[in-house]
Amino acid sequence: MATAFKVPFAPRGSLLGPDEAAAVAGIVCSPQSLSAGVWRQRFEARFRDYVGTAHALSVTSGTVALEIAVSLLDLTEGDEVIVAPQTYQAMVQPLLDHPARVRFCDIDPRSLNIDPVILERMLSVNTKAVILVHYGGCPADMSRIMSAARGVGALVIEDCAHALGAELGGRRPGALADIGCFSFHSSKNITTLGEGGMLTFDRDDWAERVDRRRSNEVDATFVARVPGVKAPLALQWMRDAEHIYQSACSTVRRAGTNATLSEAAAAVGLVQMDKLQGFVERRRSIAAALDEVVARQPGFTTVRAEPDARHAYHLYTFLAGCREERDLLLCLLDGRGVEIQLRYFPQHLRPEWALRGHRPGECPVAESSWFDRHMNLPCHPGLSDAQVEYLVFAVEASIREVVVSRARPSHAV
Ligand SMILES: *Cc1c(COP(=O)(O)O)cnc(C)c1O
């Protein structure tokens, strides 16, 4: 049996309530289609308005959103894609299916986002795209990143899995670059019944390609009707059949798939959008209380967002001074019943990327962050006031013990 933590990292199910249950019940009891209908359209329209892009297309997960986004890049041999290493594996994994060379760009130790100074040095005419995450919901330095990327004609994909509810200079992640990818997994800022995702962008040609791919049509270039080919008479009244007989492909880029978000999931997403602001405010207030006790002690560094940014605090992260202190803190918090989940292992060191020649030393900041300094604390909106109060107490007491241990000849872990 799993240990019951006094403060779980993410209390389960707490984001959903009677409003979501009613939305699902309404659909279960209605004669309407359970797939690809009016609820999906409503959810997408709402999302598009919120993010501020011309298009928002829902899919079954954030992973599928990223897979489709990467396929829109039409990568070929000789192309390079620059990615951030401190992220969930689903952000970089789609690149394993493409011929492009992948380069990992180190992170800025203050924000834990891709470091724009290093990125500027890595960009070249071969860079087809940059894929970054707004780590933990802290918006990356997009004005600098976008002008650098534009300078070499590279596209930028934002992994917004953590960043729904964040803002930068009055604009929203998902509309700050070329393509935004969102996740509505149960662990994220809102959920569409456990799984779901969304792509956001402005380009109409991409909307057509994404819509085809998610609904079992091939992503292809079509040319004018094939002369002389006629639909059999019996089928001529069927518009679909006529279209098939009249079209020809010049290239097939990729097979289609079925990535349709169910109507029930979309309806729940719509209800969750109403609650988003409240969820994020709760996350921000927990983070503010934690910041106060963490920043009070020397040797512990809180994450700094850009001055015009609103951090969504999908993750609350801070850095300890060294491995001994981080590990001691982990043990002390665990002993006090606070569940810690560290996110994320540097992607370039995973076996699949090591196989492609990536090595330790490639991203020293991300590596030292993960192995020596990185800490995540619970900051989930479903935590009760009593749990938050206890969390703040436990963090303060544990940090104080770590500070006291500095006076001893050697750290005891
Ligand atoms: C969760 C997550 C994803 C994947 O989303 P799913 O909906 O779980 O497939 C991608 N990138 C990041 C940074 C994530 O946290």
CSV table of C-alpha atoms and ligand atoms in Angstrom, one decimal:
chain,number,residue,atom,x,y,z
A,1,MET,CA,0.0,0.0,0.0
A,2,ALA,CA,1.3,3.5,-0.8
A,3,THR,CA,2.2,5.7,2.1
A,4,ALA,CA,-0.5,8.2,2.9
A,5,PHE,CA,1.3,11.6,2.8
A,6,LYS,CA,0.0,14.5,4.9
A,7,VAL,CA,0.6,16.7,1.9
A,8,PRO,CA,0.4,14.7,-1.4
A,9,PHE,CA,2.1,16.2,-4.4
A,10,ALA,CA,-1.2,16.3,-6.4
A,11,PRO,CA,-4.4,15.2,-4.5
A,12,ARG,CA,-6.4,13.2,-7.0
A,13,GLY,CA,-9.7,14.1,-8.4
A,14,SER,CA,-9.9,17.4,-6.6
A,15,LEU,CA,-10.2,19.5,-9.7
A,16,LEU,CA,-13.5,17.9,-10.7
A,17,GLY,CA,-16.8,18.4,-9.0
A,18,PRO,CA,-20.6,18.5,-9.5
A,19,ASP,CA,-20.4,20.9,-12.5
A,20,GLU,CA,-18.2,18.5,-14.5
A,21,ALA,CA,-20.4,15.5,-13.4
A,22,ALA,CA,-23.5,17.4,-14.7
A,23,ALA,CA,-21.8,18.2,-18.0
A,24,VAL,CA,-21.0,14.5,-18.5
A,25,ALA,CA,-24.5,13.3,-17.5
A,26,GLY,CA,-26.0,15.8,-19.9
A,27,ILE,CA,-24.1,14.2,-22.8
A,28,VAL,CA,-24.6,10.6,-21.7
A,29,CYS,CA,-28.4,11.2,-21.6
A,30,SER,CA,-28.6,13.2,-24.9
A,31,PRO,CA,-29.2,11.7,-28.3
A,32,GLN,CA,-26.3,13.7,-29.8
A,33,SER,CA,-23.1,12.1,-31.1
A,34,LEU,CA,-20.5,11.2,-28.5
A,35,SER,CA,-17.7,12.1,-30.9
A,36,ALA,CA,-16.7,15.3,-32.7
A,37,GLY,CA,-19.8,17.4,-32.2
A,38,VAL,CA,-20.9,20.7,-30.8
A,39,TRP,CA,-19.1,20.4,-27.5
A,40,ARG,CA,-15.7,20.0,-29.2
A,41,GLN,CA,-16.5,23.1,-31.3
A,42,ARG,CA,-17.5,25.1,-28.2
A,43,PHE,CA,-14.4,24.1,-26.2
A,44,GLU,CA,-12.1,25.0,-29.1
A,45,ALA,CA,-13.8,28.3,-29.7
A,46,ARG,CA,-13.5,29.2,-26.0
A,47,PHE,CA,-9.8,28.1,-25.9
A,48,ARG,CA,-9.0,30.1,-29.1
A,49,ASP,CA,-10.5,33.2,-27.6
A,50,TYR,CA,-8.7,32.7,-24.3
A,51,VAL,CA,-5.3,32.0,-25.8
A,52,GLY,CA,-5.7,34.6,-28.6
A,53,THR,CA,-4.9,32.6,-31.7
A,54,ALA,CA,-6.9,32.1,-35.0
A,55,HIS,CA,-7.1,28.4,-34.4
A,56,ALA,CA,-7.3,25.9,-31.5
A,57,LEU,CA,-7.7,22.2,-32.4
A,58,SER,CA,-8.2,19.7,-29.8
A,59,VAL,CA,-6.6,16.2,-29.8
A,60,THR,CA,-6.5,13.3,-27.4
A,61,SER,CA,-3.3,14.3,-25.4
A,62,GLY,CA,-0.5,16.8,-25.1
A,63,THR,CA,1.8,14.1,-26.6
A,64,VAL,CA,-0.3,13.8,-29.7
A,65,ALA,CA,-0.4,17.7,-30.0
A,66,LEU,CA,3.4,17.7,-29.9
A,67,GLU,CA,3.7,14.8,-32.4
A,68,ILE,CA,1.4,16.7,-34.8
A,69,ALA,CA,3.2,20.0,-34.3
A,70,VAL,CA,6.6,18.4,-35.0
A,71,SER,CA,5.1,16.8,-38.2
A,72,LEU,CA,4.1,20.3,-39.4
A,73,LEU,CA,7.8,21.3,-39.6
A,74,ASP,CA,8.4,18.9,-42.5
A,75,LEU,CA,11.9,18.1,-41.2
A,76,THR,CA,14.4,16.7,-43.7
A,77,GLU,CA,18.0,15.5,-43.5
A,78,GLY,CA,20.3,18.4,-42.6
A,79,ASP,CA,17.7,20.3,-40.6
A,80,GLU,CA,18.4,21.1,-36.9
A,81,VAL,CA,16.0,21.4,-34.1
A,82,ILE,CA,17.0,23.0,-30.8
A,83,VAL,CA,15.2,21.9,-27.7
A,84,ALA,CA,15.2,22.5,-23.9
A,85,PRO,CA,16.5,19.6,-21.8
A,86,GLN,CA,14.5,20.2,-18.6
A,87,THR,CA,11.1,19.0,-19.7
A,88,TYR,CA,8.9,16.0,-19.9
A,89,GLN,CA,10.0,13.4,-22.4
A,90,ALA,CA,6.9,13.8,-24.6
A,91,MET,CA,8.2,17.2,-25.8
A,92,VAL,CA,11.4,15.8,-27.4
A,93,GLN,CA,10.4,12.2,-28.2
A,94,PRO,CA,8.5,12.9,-31.4
A,95,LEU,CA,11.9,14.1,-32.9
A,96,LEU,CA,13.1,10.5,-32.8
A,97,ASP,CA,10.8,9.8,-35.7
A,98,HIS,CA,12.3,12.5,-37.9
A,99,PRO,CA,15.7,12.9,-39.7
A,100,ALA,CA,16.7,16.2,-38.2
A,101,ARG,CA,19.7,16.7,-35.9
A,102,VAL,CA,18.5,17.5,-32.3
A,103,ARG,CA,20.6,19.9,-30.2
A,104,PHE,CA,19.9,20.5,-26.5
A,105,CYS,CA,20.2,24.1,-25.3
A,106,ASP,CA,21.0,24.6,-21.6
A,107,ILE,CA,18.7,26.4,-19.2
A,108,ASP,CA,18.9,29.7,-17.4
A,109,PRO,CA,19.4,28.9,-13.7
A,110,ARG,CA,17.1,31.7,-12.6
A,111,SER,CA,14.0,30.7,-14.5
A,112,LEU,CA,14.9,27.0,-15.5
A,113,ASN,CA,13.7,27.9,-19.0
A,114,ILE,CA,15.8,27.7,-22.1
A,115,ASP,CA,18.7,30.2,-21.9
A,116,PRO,CA,18.2,32.8,-24.6
A,117,VAL,CA,21.9,33.8,-24.5
A,118,ILE,CA,23.1,30.2,-25.3
A,119,LEU,CA,20.2,29.8,-27.8
A,120,GLU,CA,21.4,32.8,-29.7
A,121,ARG,CA,24.8,31.2,-30.1
A,122,MET,CA,23.4,27.9,-31.2
A,123,LEU,CA,20.9,29.2,-33.9
A,124,SER,CA,22.1,29.0,-37.5
A,125,VAL,CA,20.6,28.9,-41.0
A,126,ASN,CA,20.2,25.1,-40.5
A,127,THR,CA,17.9,25.6,-37.5
A,128,LYS,CA,14.4,24.7,-38.7
A,129,ALA,CA,12.8,25.0,-35.3
A,130,VAL,CA,13.1,25.6,-31.5
A,131,ILE,CA,11.0,23.6,-29.1
A,132,LEU,CA,10.8,25.0,-25.6
A,133,VAL,CA,8.7,24.5,-22.5
A,134,HIS,CA,7.4,27.3,-20.2
A,135,TYR,CA,8.9,25.3,-17.3
A,136,GLY,CA,6.5,24.8,-14.4
A,137,GLY,CA,4.3,27.5,-15.9
A,138,CYS,CA,7.0,30.3,-15.8
A,139,PRO,CA,6.9,32.0,-19.2
A,140,ALA,CA,10.2,31.8,-21.1
A,141,ASP,CA,11.8,35.1,-22.3
A,142,MET,CA,9.8,35.0,-25.5
A,143,SER,CA,10.6,38.4,-27.0
A,144,ARG,CA,14.3,37.7,-27.0
A,145,ILE,CA,13.8,34.1,-28.2
A,146,MET,CA,11.4,35.0,-31.0
A,147,SER,CA,13.6,37.8,-32.4
A,148,ALA,CA,16.6,35.5,-32.4
A,149,ALA,CA,14.7,32.6,-34.0
A,150,ARG,CA,13.2,35.0,-36.6
A,151,GLY,CA,16.7,36.2,-37.4
A,152,VAL,CA,17.5,32.8,-38.9
A,153,GLY,CA,14.0,31.9,-40.1
A,154,ALA,CA,13.4,29.2,-37.4
A,155,LEU,CA,9.9,28.3,-36.2
A,156,VAL,CA,9.2,28.1,-32.5
A,157,ILE,CA,7.0,25.6,-30.8
A,158,GLU,CA,5.8,26.3,-27.2
A,159,ASP,CA,5.1,23.3,-25.0
A,160,CYS,CA,2.4,24.9,-22.9
A,161,ALA,CA,1.6,21.8,-20.9
A,162,HIS,CA,2.4,23.8,-17.7
A,163,ALA,CA,1.5,27.2,-18.8
A,164,LEU,CA,-2.3,27.4,-19.1
A,165,GLY,CA,-3.2,30.4,-17.0
A,166,ALA,CA,0.2,32.1,-17.3
A,167,GLU,CA,0.8,35.5,-19.0
A,168,LEU,CA,3.7,37.4,-20.5
A,169,GLY,CA,3.4,41.1,-21.3
A,170,GLY,CA,-0.4,40.8,-21.3
A,171,ARG,CA,-0.4,37.9,-23.8
A,172,ARG,CA,-0.8,34.2,-23.2
A,173,PRO,CA,1.4,31.2,-23.9
A,174,GLY,CA,0.2,29.4,-27.0
A,175,ALA,CA,0.1,32.7,-28.8
A,176,LEU,CA,3.7,33.8,-28.1
A,177,ALA,CA,5.3,31.7,-30.9
A,178,ASP,CA,4.3,29.7,-34.0
A,179,ILE,CA,2.6,26.7,-32.4
A,180,GLY,CA,1.3,26.1,-28.9
A,181,CYS,CA,0.8,22.6,-27.5
A,182,PHE,CA,-1.3,22.1,-24.4
A,183,SER,CA,-2.1,19.0,-22.2
A,184,PHE,CA,-5.2,18.4,-20.2
A,185,HIS,CA,-3.9,15.3,-18.5
A,186,SER,CA,-5.2,14.9,-14.9
A,187,SER,CA,-2.0,16.3,-13.5
A,188,LYS,CA,-2.2,19.6,-15.5
A,189,ASN,CA,-3.8,23.0,-14.8
A,190,ILE,CA,-7.1,21.9,-16.1
A,191,THR,CA,-8.2,18.4,-17.2
A,192,THR,CA,-10.6,17.0,-19.8
A,193,LEU,CA,-11.5,13.8,-17.8
A,194,GLY,CA,-7.9,12.7,-17.5
A,195,GLU,CA,-6.5,12.9,-21.0
A,196,GLY,CA,-6.6,15.6,-23.7
A,197,GLY,CA,-4.6,18.1,-25.6
A,198,MET,CA,-4.8,21.2,-27.9
A,199,LEU,CA,-2.8,22.9,-30.6
A,200,THR,CA,-3.0,26.7,-31.1
A,201,PHE,CA,-1.7,28.7,-34.0
A,202,ASP,CA,-2.7,31.3,-36.6
A,203,ARG,CA,-2.0,29.6,-39.9
A,204,ASP,CA,-5.0,28.4,-41.9
A,205,ASP,CA,-3.0,25.9,-43.9
A,206,TRP,CA,-1.8,24.2,-40.7
A,207,ALA,CA,-5.4,24.1,-39.5
A,208,GLU,CA,-6.4,22.1,-42.5
A,209,ARG,CA,-3.4,19.8,-42.1
A,210,VAL,CA,-4.0,19.2,-38.4
A,211,ASP,CA,-7.7,18.7,-38.9
A,212,ARG,CA,-7.1,16.1,-41.6
A,213,ARG,CA,-4.5,14.2,-39.5
A,214,ARG,CA,-6.6,14.0,-36.4
A,215,SER,CA,-9.6,12.6,-38.3
A,216,ASN,CA,-8.1,9.7,-40.3
A,217,GLU,CA,-7.3,11.7,-43.5
A,218,VAL,CA,-3.8,11.7,-44.9
A,219,ASP,CA,-1.7,14.8,-44.7
A,220,ALA,CA,-1.0,15.2,-48.4
A,221,THR,CA,-0.7,17.7,-51.2
A,222,PHE,CA,-3.7,17.4,-53.5
A,223,VAL,CA,-3.7,18.3,-57.2
A,224,ALA,CA,-6.5,18.9,-59.7
A,225,ARG,CA,-8.8,16.1,-60.7
A,226,VAL,CA,-7.5,13.2,-62.6
A,227,PRO,CA,-8.7,13.6,-66.2
A,228,GLY,CA,-10.8,10.8,-67.4
A,229,VAL,CA,-11.5,9.2,-64.1
A,230,LYS,CA,-15.2,9.1,-63.3
A,231,ALA,CA,-17.0,7.8,-60.2
A,232,PRO,CA,-19.1,4.8,-61.0
A,233,LEU,CA,-22.6,6.0,-61.8
A,234,ALA,CA,-24.2,4.3,-58.8
A,235,LEU,CA,-21.9,6.3,-56.5
A,236,GLN,CA,-22.2,9.7,-58.1
A,237,TRP,CA,-24.8,10.9,-55.7
A,238,MET,CA,-22.4,10.4,-52.8
A,239,ARG,CA,-20.4,13.6,-52.4
A,240,ASP,CA,-17.5,11.9,-50.6
A,241,ALA,CA,-17.0,9.3,-53.2
A,242,GLU,CA,-17.1,12.0,-55.9
A,243,HIS,CA,-14.4,13.9,-54.1
A,244,ILE,CA,-12.2,10.8,-53.8
A,245,TYR,CA,-12.5,10.1,-57.5
A,246,GLN,CA,-11.8,13.7,-58.4
A,247,SER,CA,-8.7,14.1,-56.3
A,248,ALA,CA,-5.1,13.1,-56.9
A,249,CYS,CA,-2.1,13.3,-54.5
A,250,SER,CA,1.2,14.7,-55.5
A,251,THR,CA,2.8,13.8,-52.2
A,252,VAL,CA,1.7,12.1,-49.0
A,253,ARG,CA,3.5,13.7,-46.0
A,254,ARG,CA,2.1,11.5,-43.3
A,255,ALA,CA,-0.7,9.1,-42.5
A,256,GLY,CA,-3.7,10.3,-40.7
A,257,THR,CA,-4.7,9.1,-37.2
A,258,ASN,CA,-7.7,9.3,-35.0
A,259,ALA,CA,-7.1,11.8,-32.3
A,260,THR,CA,-10.6,13.0,-31.7
A,261,LEU,CA,-11.4,14.4,-28.2
A,262,SER,CA,-14.7,12.9,-27.0
A,263,GLU,CA,-17.7,15.2,-26.5
A,264,ALA,CA,-17.8,14.4,-22.8
A,265,ALA,CA,-14.1,15.4,-22.4
A,266,ALA,CA,-14.7,18.6,-24.4
A,267,ALA,CA,-17.7,19.5,-22.3
A,268,VAL,CA,-15.7,19.0,-19.1
A,269,GLY,CA,-12.9,21.1,-20.6
A,270,LEU,CA,-15.4,23.9,-21.1
A,271,VAL,CA,-16.5,23.8,-17.4
A,272,GLN,CA,-12.8,23.7,-16.4
A,273,MET,CA,-12.0,26.8,-18.4
A,274,ASP,CA,-14.5,28.7,-16.1
A,275,LYS,CA,-12.5,27.5,-13.1
A,276,LEU,CA,-9.0,28.1,-14.5
A,277,GLN,CA,-8.5,31.5,-13.1
A,278,GLY,CA,-9.4,30.3,-9.6
A,279,PHE,CA,-7.1,27.3,-9.9
A,280,VAL,CA,-4.2,29.4,-10.9
A,281,GLU,CA,-4.8,32.0,-8.2
A,282,ARG,CA,-4.8,29.2,-5.7
A,283,ARG,CA,-1.5,27.9,-7.1
A,284,ARG,CA,0.0,31.4,-7.0
A,285,SER,CA,-1.0,32.0,-3.4
A,286,ILE,CA,0.5,28.6,-2.2
A,287,ALA,CA,3.7,29.5,-4.2
A,288,ALA,CA,3.8,33.0,-2.5
A,289,ALA,CA,3.6,31.4,0.9
A,290,LEU,CA,6.4,28.9,0.0
A,291,ASP,CA,8.6,31.7,-1.5
A,292,GLU,CA,8.5,33.5,1.7
A,293,VAL,CA,9.9,30.7,3.8
A,294,VAL,CA,12.4,29.4,1.1
A,295,ALA,CA,13.9,32.8,0.3
A,296,ARG,CA,14.3,33.7,3.9
A,297,GLN,CA,17.3,31.3,4.3
A,298,PRO,CA,20.6,32.0,2.6
A,299,GLY,CA,21.6,29.3,0.1
A,300,PHE,CA,18.2,28.6,-1.3
A,301,THR,CA,17.1,30.2,-4.5
A,302,THR,CA,13.6,30.6,-5.7
A,303,VAL,CA,12.6,30.7,-9.4
A,304,ARG,CA,12.4,34.2,-11.0
A,305,ALA,CA,9.9,35.0,-13.7
A,306,GLU,CA,10.3,37.8,-16.2
A,307,PRO,CA,9.1,41.2,-14.7
A,308,ASP,CA,6.0,41.3,-16.9
A,309,ALA,CA,5.1,37.6,-16.5
A,310,ARG,CA,2.4,35.9,-14.5
A,311,HIS,CA,3.7,32.5,-13.4
A,312,ALA,CA,1.0,29.8,-13.5
A,313,TYR,CA,2.9,27.6,-10.9
A,314,HIS,CA,2.1,24.2,-12.4
A,315,LEU,CA,5.2,23.3,-10.5
A,316,TYR,CA,6.7,25.1,-7.5
A,317,THR,CA,10.5,24.8,-7.9
A,318,PHE,CA,13.5,26.1,-6.0
A,319,LEU,CA,17.2,25.3,-5.9
A,320,ALA,CA,19.3,24.2,-2.9
A,321,GLY,CA,22.9,25.2,-2.6
A,322,CYS,CA,24.5,21.7,-3.1
A,323,ARG,CA,23.6,18.0,-3.3
A,324,GLU,CA,24.1,17.3,0.4
A,325,GLU,CA,21.6,20.0,1.4
A,326,ARG,CA,19.1,19.1,-1.3
A,327,ASP,CA,19.2,15.4,-0.4
A,328,LEU,CA,18.9,16.1,3.3
A,329,LEU,CA,16.0,18.4,2.7
A,330,LEU,CA,14.3,15.7,0.7
A,331,CYS,CA,14.7,13.2,3.5
A,332,LEU,CA,13.4,15.7,6.1
A,333,LEU,CA,10.3,16.6,4.1
A,334,ASP,CA,9.6,13.0,3.4
A,335,GLY,CA,9.9,12.3,7.1
A,336,ARG,CA,7.4,15.0,7.8
A,337,GLY,CA,4.9,13.5,5.3
A,338,VAL,CA,5.4,15.9,2.4
A,339,GLU,CA,5.4,14.1,-0.9
A,340,ILE,CA,8.1,15.3,-3.3
A,341,GLN,CA,8.2,14.5,-7.0
A,342,LEU,CA,11.3,15.9,-8.8
A,343,ARG,CA,10.6,17.0,-12.4
A,344,TYR,CA,12.5,16.5,-14.8
A,345,PHE,CA,15.5,14.3,-15.5
A,346,PRO,CA,17.6,16.0,-18.2
A,347,GLN,CA,16.3,14.6,-21.5
A,348,HIS,CA,19.6,14.5,-23.3
A,349,LEU,CA,20.8,11.9,-20.7
A,350,ARG,CA,18.0,9.5,-21.4
A,351,PRO,CA,19.1,6.3,-23.1
A,352,GLU,CA,17.4,7.0,-26.4
A,353,TRP,CA,19.3,10.3,-26.7
A,354,ALA,CA,22.5,8.9,-25.5
A,355,LEU,CA,22.2,6.4,-28.3
A,356,ARG,CA,22.3,9.4,-30.7
A,357,GLY,CA,25.5,10.6,-29.1
A,358,HIS,CA,24.3,13.0,-26.4
A,359,ARG,CA,26.5,13.1,-23.3
A,360,PRO,CA,26.8,14.5,-19.8
A,361,GLY,CA,28.4,18.0,-20.0
A,362,GLU,CA,26.1,19.1,-22.9
A,363,CYS,CA,23.8,21.1,-20.6
A,364,PRO,CA,25.8,21.7,-17.4
A,365,VAL,CA,23.1,23.9,-15.7
A,366,ALA,CA,20.3,21.4,-16.3
A,367,GLU,CA,22.5,18.6,-15.1
A,368,SER,CA,23.7,20.3,-11.9
A,369,SER,CA,20.2,21.5,-11.3
A,370,TRP,CA,18.8,17.9,-11.4
A,371,PHE,CA,21.6,16.0,-9.8
A,372,ASP,CA,22.5,18.6,-7.1
A,373,ARG,CA,20.1,21.4,-6.4
A,374,HIS,CA,16.6,20.8,-7.8
A,375,MET,CA,13.5,20.7,-5.5
A,376,ASN,CA,9.8,20.7,-6.3
A,377,LEU,CA,7.2,21.1,-3.6
A,378,PRO,CA,3.4,20.5,-3.7
A,379,CYS,CA,1.4,23.5,-4.8
A,380,HIS,CA,-1.7,21.9,-6.1
A,381,PRO,CA,-5.0,23.9,-5.9
A,382,GLY,CA,-6.7,20.9,-4.4
A,383,LEU,CA,-4.7,21.1,-1.2
A,384,SER,CA,-6.8,22.2,1.8
A,385,ASP,CA,-5.9,25.3,3.8
A,386,ALA,CA,-4.8,23.0,6.7
A,387,GLN,CA,-2.5,21.1,4.3
A,388,VAL,CA,-1.0,24.3,2.9
A,389,GLU,CA,-0.4,25.6,6.5
A,390,TYR,CA,1.3,22.4,7.4
A,391,LEU,CA,3.3,22.4,4.2
A,392,VAL,CA,4.7,25.8,4.9
A,393,PHE,CA,5.5,24.8,8.5
A,394,ALA,CA,7.2,21.6,7.4
A,395,VAL,CA,9.3,23.4,4.7
A,396,GLU,CA,10.4,26.1,7.1
A,397,ALA,CA,11.3,23.6,9.8
A,398,SER,CA,13.2,21.3,7.4
A,399,ILE,CA,15.1,24.2,5.8
A,400,ARG,CA,16.1,25.4,9.2
A,401,GLU,CA,17.4,22.0,10.1
A,402,VAL,CA,19.5,22.0,6.9
A,403,VAL,CA,20.9,25.4,7.8
A,404,VAL,CA,21.8,24.2,11.3
A,405,SER,CA,23.5,21.2,9.9
A,406,ARG,CA,26.0,23.5,8.1
A,407,ALA,CA,27.6,24.3,11.4
A,408,ARG,CA,28.5,20.6,11.9
A,409,PRO,CA,31.8,19.3,10.6
A,410,SER,CA,30.1,17.2,7.8
A,411,HIS,CA,26.6,17.0,6.6
A,412,ALA,CA,24.8,14.0,7.9
A,413,VAL,CA,22.3,12.5,5.4
B,1,LIG,C1,2.3,16.4,-19.5
B,1,LIG,C2,3.3,17.0,-20.4
B,1,LIG,C3,3.3,16.6,-21.8
B,1,LIG,C4,2.4,15.5,-22.4
B,1,LIG,O1,1.1,15.7,-22.2
B,1,LIG,P1,0.1,14.4,-22.1
B,1,LIG,O2,-1.3,15.1,-22.2
B,1,LIG,O3,0.3,13.8,-20.8
B,1,LIG,O4,0.4,13.5,-23.3
B,1,LIG,C5,4.2,17.2,-22.6
B,1,LIG,N1,5.1,18.1,-22.2
B,1,LIG,C6,5.1,18.5,-20.9
B,1,LIG,C7,6.1,19.5,-20.5
B,1,LIG,C8,4.2,17.9,-20.0
B,1,LIG,O5,4.3,18.2,-18.7
